[in-house]
XYZ file of C-alpha atoms in Angstrom:
174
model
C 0.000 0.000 0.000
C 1.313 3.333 -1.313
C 1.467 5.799 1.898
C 2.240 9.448 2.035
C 3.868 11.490 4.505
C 4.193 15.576 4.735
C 8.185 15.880 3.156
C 8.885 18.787 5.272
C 8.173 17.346 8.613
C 10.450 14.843 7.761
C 13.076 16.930 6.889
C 12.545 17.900 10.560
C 12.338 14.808 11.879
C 15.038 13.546 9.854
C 17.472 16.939 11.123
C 16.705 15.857 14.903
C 17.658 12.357 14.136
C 21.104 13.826 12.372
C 21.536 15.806 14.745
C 20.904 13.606 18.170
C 23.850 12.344 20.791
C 20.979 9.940 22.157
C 19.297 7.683 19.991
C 16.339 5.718 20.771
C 16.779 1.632 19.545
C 14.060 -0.362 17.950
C 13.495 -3.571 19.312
C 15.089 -5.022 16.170
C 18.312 -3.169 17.089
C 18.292 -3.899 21.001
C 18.503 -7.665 19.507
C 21.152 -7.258 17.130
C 24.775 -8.322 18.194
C 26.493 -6.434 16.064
C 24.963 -3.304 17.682
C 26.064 -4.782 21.163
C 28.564 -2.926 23.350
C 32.586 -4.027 23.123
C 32.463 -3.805 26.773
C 30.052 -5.948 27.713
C 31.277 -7.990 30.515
C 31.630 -11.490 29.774
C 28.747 -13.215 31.538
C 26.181 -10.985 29.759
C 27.705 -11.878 26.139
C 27.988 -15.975 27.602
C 24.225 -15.320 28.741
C 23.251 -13.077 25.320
C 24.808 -16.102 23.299
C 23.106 -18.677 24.918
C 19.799 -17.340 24.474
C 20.581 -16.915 20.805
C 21.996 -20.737 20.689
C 18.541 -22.160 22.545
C 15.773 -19.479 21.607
C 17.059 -17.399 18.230
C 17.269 -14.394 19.860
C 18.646 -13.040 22.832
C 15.317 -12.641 25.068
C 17.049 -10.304 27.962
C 18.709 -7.921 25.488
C 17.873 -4.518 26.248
C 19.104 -1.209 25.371
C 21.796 -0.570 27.847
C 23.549 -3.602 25.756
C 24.107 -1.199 22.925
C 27.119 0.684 21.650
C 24.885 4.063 21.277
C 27.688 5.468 18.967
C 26.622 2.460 16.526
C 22.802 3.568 16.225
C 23.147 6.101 13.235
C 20.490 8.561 12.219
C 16.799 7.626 10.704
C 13.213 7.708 11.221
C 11.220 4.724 12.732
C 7.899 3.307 11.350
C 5.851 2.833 13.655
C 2.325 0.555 13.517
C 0.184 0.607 16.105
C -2.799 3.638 16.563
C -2.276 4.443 12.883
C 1.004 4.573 10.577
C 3.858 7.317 11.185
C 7.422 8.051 11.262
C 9.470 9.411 13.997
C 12.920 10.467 14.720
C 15.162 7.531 16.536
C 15.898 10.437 19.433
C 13.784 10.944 22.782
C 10.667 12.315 22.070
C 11.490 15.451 24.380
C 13.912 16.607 21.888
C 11.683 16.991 19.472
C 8.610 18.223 21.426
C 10.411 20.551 23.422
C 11.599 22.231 19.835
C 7.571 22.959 19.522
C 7.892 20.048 16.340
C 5.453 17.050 16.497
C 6.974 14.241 17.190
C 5.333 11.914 15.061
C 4.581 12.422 10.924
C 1.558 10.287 10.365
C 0.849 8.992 6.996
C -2.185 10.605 5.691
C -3.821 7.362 4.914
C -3.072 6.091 7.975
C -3.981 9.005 9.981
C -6.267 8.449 13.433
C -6.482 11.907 14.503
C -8.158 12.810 10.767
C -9.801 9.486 9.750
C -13.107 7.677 10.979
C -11.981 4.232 12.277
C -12.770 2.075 10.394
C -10.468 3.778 7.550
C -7.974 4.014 9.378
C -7.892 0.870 11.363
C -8.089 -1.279 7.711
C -5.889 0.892 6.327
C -2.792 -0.269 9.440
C -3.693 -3.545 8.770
C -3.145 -3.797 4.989
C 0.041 -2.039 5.162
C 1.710 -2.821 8.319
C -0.003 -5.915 8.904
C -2.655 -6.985 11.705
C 0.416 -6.459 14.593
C 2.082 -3.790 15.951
C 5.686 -2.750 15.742
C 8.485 -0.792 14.653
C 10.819 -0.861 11.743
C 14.206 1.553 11.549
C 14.658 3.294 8.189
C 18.465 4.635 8.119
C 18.707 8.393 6.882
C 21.152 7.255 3.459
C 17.466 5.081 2.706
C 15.278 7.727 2.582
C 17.843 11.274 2.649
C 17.988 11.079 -0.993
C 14.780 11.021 -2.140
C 13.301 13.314 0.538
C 15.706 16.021 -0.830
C 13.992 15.714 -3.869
C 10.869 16.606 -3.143
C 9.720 19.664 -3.117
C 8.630 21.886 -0.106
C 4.782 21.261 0.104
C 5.295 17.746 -1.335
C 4.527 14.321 -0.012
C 7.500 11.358 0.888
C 6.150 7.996 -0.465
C 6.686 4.442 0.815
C 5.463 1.369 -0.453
C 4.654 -0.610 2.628
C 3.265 -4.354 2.943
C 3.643 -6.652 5.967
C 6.559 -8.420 4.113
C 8.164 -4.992 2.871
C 9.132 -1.172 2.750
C 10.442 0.693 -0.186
C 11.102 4.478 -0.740
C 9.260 5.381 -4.167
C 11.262 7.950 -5.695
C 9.852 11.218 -6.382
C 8.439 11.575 -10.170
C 10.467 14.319 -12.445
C 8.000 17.009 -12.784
C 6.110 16.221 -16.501
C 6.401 18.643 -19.609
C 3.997 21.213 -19.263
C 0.903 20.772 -21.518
């Protein structure tokens, strides 16, 4: 499902993100070794690893495992009440700049929707559960400079995929 968000609040988003010294993991991240901390003492990496061995994943990861300097800059999708992006920084930051903090896609959009739109509209994109998905900045930076200011950032979301749909070259005028 094709989904549109406002381009300039993203640039906004997207400028917190860049310009963050605390950034806010996914779930997916928290659970990714390679994101883990070097210093990790070694009964937490024994206990992280054995998880992984019996279960898949590490089940006790949690945030305070991470290397913070290895989280770079992006937005996070977020499905749950509706479809939006947000900046991977504290919320604060952002509200406390007088920017809202989240960019809801306009066909996805609670606060402007009747339910029922909205609601079927989640679960066709994002799928019937809730969750979060990190979108780096070098995914989407390039496109979203593209696009005018006033213009609309496009992703093409399913439960089983994202992709950024590039912004059309303005036609011949007519």
């Amino acid at each position: 499902m094709r989904l549109s968000f406002d381009a300039d609040h993203l640039r906004s988003l997207l400028e917190f993100s860049r310009a963050g010294t605390q950034r806010v993991p996914t779930f997916e991240q928290v659970l990714d070794p390679a994101l883990w901390s070097d210093d990790l003492p070694d009964a937490r990496i024994a206990l992280l690893e054995a998880e992984i061995a019996e279960h898949g994943i590490a089940l006790s990861a949690r945030s305070e495992d991470l290397d913070p300097s290895l989280i770079g800059p992006g937005l996070i999708l977020v499905g749950d009440e509706g479809v939006y992006l947000m900046a991977n920084v504290p919320i604060e930051t952002v509200v406390s700049a007088g920017v809202p903090h989240v960019a809801y896609a306009a066909e996805v959009n609670p606060r402007m929707l009747p339910f029922d739109t909205w609601w079927e509209a989640k679960r066709t994109s994002f799928g019937p559960d809730d969750g979060t998905i990190f979108l780096p900045d070098e995914m989407i930076a390039g496109p979203l400079s593209r696009i005018p200011s006033g213009g609309a950032f496009q992703l093409e979301v399913s439960p089983e995929q994202i992709g950024v749909l590039e912004p059309r070259e303005p036609g011949p005028e007519i």
